[in-house]
Tab-separated table of C-alpha atoms in Angstrom:
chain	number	residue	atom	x	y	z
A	22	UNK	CA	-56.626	-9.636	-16.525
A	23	UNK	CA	-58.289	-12.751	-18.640
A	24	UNK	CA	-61.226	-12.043	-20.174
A	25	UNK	CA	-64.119	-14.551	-19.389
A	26	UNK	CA	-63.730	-16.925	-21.887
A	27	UNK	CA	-60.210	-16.953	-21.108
A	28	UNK	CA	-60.281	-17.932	-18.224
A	29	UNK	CA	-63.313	-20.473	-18.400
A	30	UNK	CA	-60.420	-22.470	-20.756
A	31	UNK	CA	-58.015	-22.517	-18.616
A	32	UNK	CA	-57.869	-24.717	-15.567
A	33	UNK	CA	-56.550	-23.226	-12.514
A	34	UNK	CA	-53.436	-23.838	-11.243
A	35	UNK	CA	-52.440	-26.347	-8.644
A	36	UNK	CA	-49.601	-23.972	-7.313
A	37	UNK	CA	-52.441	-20.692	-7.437
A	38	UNK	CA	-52.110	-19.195	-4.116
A	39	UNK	CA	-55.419	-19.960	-2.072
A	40	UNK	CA	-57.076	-17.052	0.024
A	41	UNK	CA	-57.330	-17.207	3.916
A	42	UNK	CA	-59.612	-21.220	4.262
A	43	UNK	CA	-61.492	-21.459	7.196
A	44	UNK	CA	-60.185	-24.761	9.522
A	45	UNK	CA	-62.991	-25.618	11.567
A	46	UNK	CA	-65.226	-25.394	8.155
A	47	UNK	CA	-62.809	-27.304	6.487
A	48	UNK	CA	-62.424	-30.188	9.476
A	49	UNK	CA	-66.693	-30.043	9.553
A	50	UNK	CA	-66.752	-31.474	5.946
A	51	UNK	CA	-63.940	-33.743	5.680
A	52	UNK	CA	-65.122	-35.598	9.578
A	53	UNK	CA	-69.163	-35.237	8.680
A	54	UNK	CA	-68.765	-36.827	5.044
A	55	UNK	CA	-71.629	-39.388	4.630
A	56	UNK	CA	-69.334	-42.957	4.551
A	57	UNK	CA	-66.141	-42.018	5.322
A	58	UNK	CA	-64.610	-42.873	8.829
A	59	UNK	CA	-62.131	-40.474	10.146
A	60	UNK	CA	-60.199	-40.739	13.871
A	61	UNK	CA	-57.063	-38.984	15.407
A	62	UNK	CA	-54.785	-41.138	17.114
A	63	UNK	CA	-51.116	-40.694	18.320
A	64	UNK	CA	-47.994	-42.609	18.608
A	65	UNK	CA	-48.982	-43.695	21.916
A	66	UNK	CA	-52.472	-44.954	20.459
A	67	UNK	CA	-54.315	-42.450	22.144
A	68	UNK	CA	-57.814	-42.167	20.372
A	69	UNK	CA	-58.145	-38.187	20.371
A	70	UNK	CA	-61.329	-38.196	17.862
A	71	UNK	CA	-63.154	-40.704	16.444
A	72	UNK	CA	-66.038	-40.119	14.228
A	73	UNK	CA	-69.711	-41.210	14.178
A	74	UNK	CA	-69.195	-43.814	10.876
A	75	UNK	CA	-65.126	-45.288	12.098
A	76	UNK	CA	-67.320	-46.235	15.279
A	77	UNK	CA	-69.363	-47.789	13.467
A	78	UNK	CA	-67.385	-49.292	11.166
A	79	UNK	CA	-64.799	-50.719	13.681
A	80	UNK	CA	-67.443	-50.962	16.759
A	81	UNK	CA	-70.865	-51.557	15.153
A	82	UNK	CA	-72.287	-48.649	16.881
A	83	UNK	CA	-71.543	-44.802	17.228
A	84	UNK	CA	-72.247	-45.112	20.981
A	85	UNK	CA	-68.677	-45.680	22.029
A	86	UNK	CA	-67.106	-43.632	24.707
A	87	UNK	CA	-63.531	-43.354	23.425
A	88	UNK	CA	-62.805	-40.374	24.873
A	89	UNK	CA	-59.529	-40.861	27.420
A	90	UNK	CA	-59.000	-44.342	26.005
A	91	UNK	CA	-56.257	-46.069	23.676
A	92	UNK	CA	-56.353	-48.677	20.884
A	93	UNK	CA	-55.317	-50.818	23.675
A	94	UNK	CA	-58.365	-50.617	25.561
A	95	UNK	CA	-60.218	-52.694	22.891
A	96	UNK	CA	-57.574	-54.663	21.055
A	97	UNK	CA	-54.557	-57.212	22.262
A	98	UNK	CA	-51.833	-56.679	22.527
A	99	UNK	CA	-50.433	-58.166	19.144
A	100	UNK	CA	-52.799	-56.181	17.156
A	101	UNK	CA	-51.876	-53.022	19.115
A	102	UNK	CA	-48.598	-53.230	18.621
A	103	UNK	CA	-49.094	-53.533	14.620
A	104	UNK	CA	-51.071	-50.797	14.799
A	105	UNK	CA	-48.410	-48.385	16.477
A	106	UNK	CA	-45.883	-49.517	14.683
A	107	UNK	CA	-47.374	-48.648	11.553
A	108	UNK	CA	-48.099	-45.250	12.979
A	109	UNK	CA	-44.421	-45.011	13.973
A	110	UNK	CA	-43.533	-45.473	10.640
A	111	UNK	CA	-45.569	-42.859	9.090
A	112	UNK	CA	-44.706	-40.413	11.374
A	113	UNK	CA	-41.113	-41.519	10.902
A	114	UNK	CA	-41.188	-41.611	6.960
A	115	UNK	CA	-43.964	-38.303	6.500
A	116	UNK	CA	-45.536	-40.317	4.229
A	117	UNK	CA	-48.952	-42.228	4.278
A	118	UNK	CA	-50.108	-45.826	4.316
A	119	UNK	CA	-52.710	-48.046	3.510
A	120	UNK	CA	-53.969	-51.391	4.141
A	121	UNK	CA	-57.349	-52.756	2.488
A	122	UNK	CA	-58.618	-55.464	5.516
A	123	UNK	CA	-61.768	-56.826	6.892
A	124	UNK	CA	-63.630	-56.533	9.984
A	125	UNK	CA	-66.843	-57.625	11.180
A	126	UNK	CA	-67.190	-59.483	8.539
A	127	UNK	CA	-66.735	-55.813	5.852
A	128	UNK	CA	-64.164	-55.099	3.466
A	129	UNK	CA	-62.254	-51.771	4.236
A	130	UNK	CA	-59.372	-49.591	3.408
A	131	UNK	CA	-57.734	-47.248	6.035
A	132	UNK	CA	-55.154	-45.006	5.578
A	133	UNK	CA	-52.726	-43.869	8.030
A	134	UNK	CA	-52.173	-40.074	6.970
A	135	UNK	CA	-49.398	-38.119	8.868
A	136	UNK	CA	-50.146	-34.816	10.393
A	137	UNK	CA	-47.463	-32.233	10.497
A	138	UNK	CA	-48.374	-30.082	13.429
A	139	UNK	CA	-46.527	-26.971	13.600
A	140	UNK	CA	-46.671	-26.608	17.536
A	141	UNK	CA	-47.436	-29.193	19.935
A	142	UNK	CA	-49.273	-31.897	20.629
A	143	UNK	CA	-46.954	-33.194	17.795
A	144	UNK	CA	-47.024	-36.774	16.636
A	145	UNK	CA	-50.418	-37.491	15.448
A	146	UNK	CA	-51.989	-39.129	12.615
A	147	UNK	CA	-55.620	-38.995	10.944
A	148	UNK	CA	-56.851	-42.354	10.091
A	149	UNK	CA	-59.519	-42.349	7.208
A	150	UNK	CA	-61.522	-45.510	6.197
A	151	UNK	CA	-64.339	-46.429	4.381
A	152	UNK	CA	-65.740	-49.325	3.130
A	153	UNK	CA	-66.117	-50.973	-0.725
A	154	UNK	CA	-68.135	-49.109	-2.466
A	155	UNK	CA	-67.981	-51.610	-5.492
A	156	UNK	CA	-65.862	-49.006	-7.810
A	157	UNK	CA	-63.183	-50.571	-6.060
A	158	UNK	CA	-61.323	-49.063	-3.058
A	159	UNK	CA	-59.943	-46.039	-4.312
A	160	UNK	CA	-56.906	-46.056	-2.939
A	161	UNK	CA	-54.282	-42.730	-2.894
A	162	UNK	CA	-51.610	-43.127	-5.191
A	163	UNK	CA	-49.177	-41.014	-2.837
A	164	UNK	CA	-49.654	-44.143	-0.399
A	165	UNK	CA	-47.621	-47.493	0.458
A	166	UNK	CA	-49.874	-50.359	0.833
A	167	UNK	CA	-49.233	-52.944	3.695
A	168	UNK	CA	-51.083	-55.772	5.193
A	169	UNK	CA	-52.036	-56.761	7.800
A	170	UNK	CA	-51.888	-60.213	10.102
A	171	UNK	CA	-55.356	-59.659	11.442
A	172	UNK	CA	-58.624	-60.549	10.627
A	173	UNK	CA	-62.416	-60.194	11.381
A	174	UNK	CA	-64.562	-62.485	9.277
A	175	UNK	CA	-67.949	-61.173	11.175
A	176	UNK	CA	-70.732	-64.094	10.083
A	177	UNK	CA	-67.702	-66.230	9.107
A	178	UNK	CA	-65.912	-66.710	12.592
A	179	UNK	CA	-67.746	-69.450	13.392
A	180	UNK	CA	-66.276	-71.580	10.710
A	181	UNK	CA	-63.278	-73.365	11.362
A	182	UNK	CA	-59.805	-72.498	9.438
A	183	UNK	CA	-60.026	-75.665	6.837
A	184	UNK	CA	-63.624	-74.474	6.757
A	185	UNK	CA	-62.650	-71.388	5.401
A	186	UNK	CA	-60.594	-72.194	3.287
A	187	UNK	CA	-63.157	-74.513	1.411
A	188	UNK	CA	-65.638	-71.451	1.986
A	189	UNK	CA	-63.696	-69.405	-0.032
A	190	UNK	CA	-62.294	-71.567	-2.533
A	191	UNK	CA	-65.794	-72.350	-3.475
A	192	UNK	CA	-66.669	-69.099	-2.957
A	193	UNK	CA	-64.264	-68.814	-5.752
A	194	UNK	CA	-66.327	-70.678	-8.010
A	195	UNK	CA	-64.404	-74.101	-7.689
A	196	UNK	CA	-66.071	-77.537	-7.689
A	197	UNK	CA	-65.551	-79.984	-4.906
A	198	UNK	CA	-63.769	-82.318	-7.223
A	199	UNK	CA	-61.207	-79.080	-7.221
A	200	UNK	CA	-61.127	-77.759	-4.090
A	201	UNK	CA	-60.418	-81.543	-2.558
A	202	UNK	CA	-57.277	-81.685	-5.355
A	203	UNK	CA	-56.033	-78.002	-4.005
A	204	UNK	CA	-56.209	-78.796	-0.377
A	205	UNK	CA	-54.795	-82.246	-0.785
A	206	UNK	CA	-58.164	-83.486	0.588
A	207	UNK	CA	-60.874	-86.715	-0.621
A	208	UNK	CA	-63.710	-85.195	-2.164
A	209	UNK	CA	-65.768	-86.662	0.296
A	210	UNK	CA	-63.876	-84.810	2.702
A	211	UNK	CA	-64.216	-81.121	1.055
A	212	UNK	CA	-68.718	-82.524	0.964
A	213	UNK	CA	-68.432	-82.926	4.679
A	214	UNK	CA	-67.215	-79.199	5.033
A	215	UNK	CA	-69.677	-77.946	2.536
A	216	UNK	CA	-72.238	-79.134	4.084
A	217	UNK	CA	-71.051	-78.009	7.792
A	218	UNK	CA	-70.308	-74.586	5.908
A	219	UNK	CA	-74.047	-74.454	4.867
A	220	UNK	CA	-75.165	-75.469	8.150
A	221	UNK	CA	-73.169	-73.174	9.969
A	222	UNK	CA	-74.203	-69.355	7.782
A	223	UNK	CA	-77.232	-70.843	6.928
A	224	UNK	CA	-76.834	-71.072	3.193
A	225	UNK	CA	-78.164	-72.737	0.541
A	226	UNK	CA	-76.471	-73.571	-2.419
A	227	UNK	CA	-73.176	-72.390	-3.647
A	228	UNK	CA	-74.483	-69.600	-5.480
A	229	UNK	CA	-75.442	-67.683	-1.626
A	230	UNK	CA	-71.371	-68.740	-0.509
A	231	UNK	CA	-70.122	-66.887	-3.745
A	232	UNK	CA	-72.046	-63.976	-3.133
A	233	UNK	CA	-70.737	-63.869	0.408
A	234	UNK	CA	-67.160	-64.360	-0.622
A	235	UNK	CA	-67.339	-62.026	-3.171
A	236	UNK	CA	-68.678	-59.569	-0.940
A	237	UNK	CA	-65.876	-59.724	1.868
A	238	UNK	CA	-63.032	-59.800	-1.109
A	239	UNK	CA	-61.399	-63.183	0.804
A	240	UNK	CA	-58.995	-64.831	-0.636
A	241	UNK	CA	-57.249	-68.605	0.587
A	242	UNK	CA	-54.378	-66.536	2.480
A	243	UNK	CA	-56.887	-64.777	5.014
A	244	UNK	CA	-57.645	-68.151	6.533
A	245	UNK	CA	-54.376	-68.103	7.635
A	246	UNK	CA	-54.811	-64.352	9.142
A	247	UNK	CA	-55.200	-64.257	13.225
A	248	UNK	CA	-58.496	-63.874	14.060
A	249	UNK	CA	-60.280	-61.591	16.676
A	250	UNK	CA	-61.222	-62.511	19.117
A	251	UNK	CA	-59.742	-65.916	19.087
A	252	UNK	CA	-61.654	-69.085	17.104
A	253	UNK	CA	-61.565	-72.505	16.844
A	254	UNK	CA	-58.208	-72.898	14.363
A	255	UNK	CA	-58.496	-76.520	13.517
């Protein structure tokens, strides 16, 4: 047997054999965790757990009754089937995914972990997501990243799709002179959204759009993204 200082030098092994771990102990931690959403669906879309914060996070509010309800039950149909199809293909390949997006409005990464049940119900998945917490998104290494079609701009829906694209090419740091030459706009043009963008969020000064945009991580291609529920797209 090591002695004591022996073995306070030498890191355990990954491969040690671990005694006897305790499931529902285990499941307790990783589901209660302070930030971190965590839900159970299948490849049907069937929502079999959902914790307090992925309500939150995807709802707004932990008083959602999923219980005996799909995905489909509070998305269309186009973002439902995205969503099973990516679940198809983890439980195809046994491998995660993950896919930074934004919804109401909030940066956040989900990933789409396979779970290899050794008696049925088989074909399930744990989803966990969380939210930017400004170190950056931490995503696993193990995991493929996708994207996504879909967006939720929260605060921003009510801007128009040139709008934001100004919004966040401004938000960017860019000067209207700029902005008009990258959009293929007048100046005067790119002033007239400004100002409807400050109107609109109730900003003032470009300083309060950067923070904003920098906030939500947005970049020119998520004006593009389908929004909802559905927006003005002109």
């Amino acid at each position: 047997m090591p002695s004591r200082d022996q073995s306070s030098d030498t890191p355990p092994s990954a491969e040690a054999d671990l005694p006897p771990l305790d499931a529902a102990s285990l499941w307790a931690a990783f589901s209660q965790t302070k930030g971190v959403g965590v839900s159970i669906t299948d490849a049907q879309g069937r929502l079999l757990f959902v914790n307090d914060t992925a309500m939150v996070l995807f709802s707004k509010t932990a008083e959602i009754a999923y219980q005996g309800k799909c995905i489909s039950d509070f998305h269309s149909p186009e973002y439902v089937a995205e969503r099973l199809a990516m679940i198809g293909r983890v439980l195809h390949e046994g491998r995660p995914l993950s896919m930074q997006h934004i919804y109401h409005g909030k940066k956040i990464c989900s990933t789409v972990w396979p779970i290899r049940d050794s008696q049925p119900p088989y074909d399930r998945v744990v989803v966990i997501s969380r939210t930017d917490s400004g170190d950056g998104m931490m995503i696993p290494e193990v995991a493929e990243q996708v994207s996504t079609e879909f967006i939720d701009l929260g605060p921003l829906s009510v801007l128009t799709r040139r709008e934001v694209e100004v919004a966040v090419l401004l938000g960017h740091g860019m000067s209207v002179p700029r902005v008009a030459q990258l959009l293929h706009r007048s100046p005067k043009t790119i002033q007239r959204h400004k100002a409807a963008i400050s109107t609109k969020l109730g900003v003032h000064g470009q300083a309060e759009l950067v923070a904003i945009i920098t906030e939500m991580g947005l970049e020119l291609d998520d004006a593009n993204r389908k929004r909802f529920p559905c927006h003005p797209d002109s």
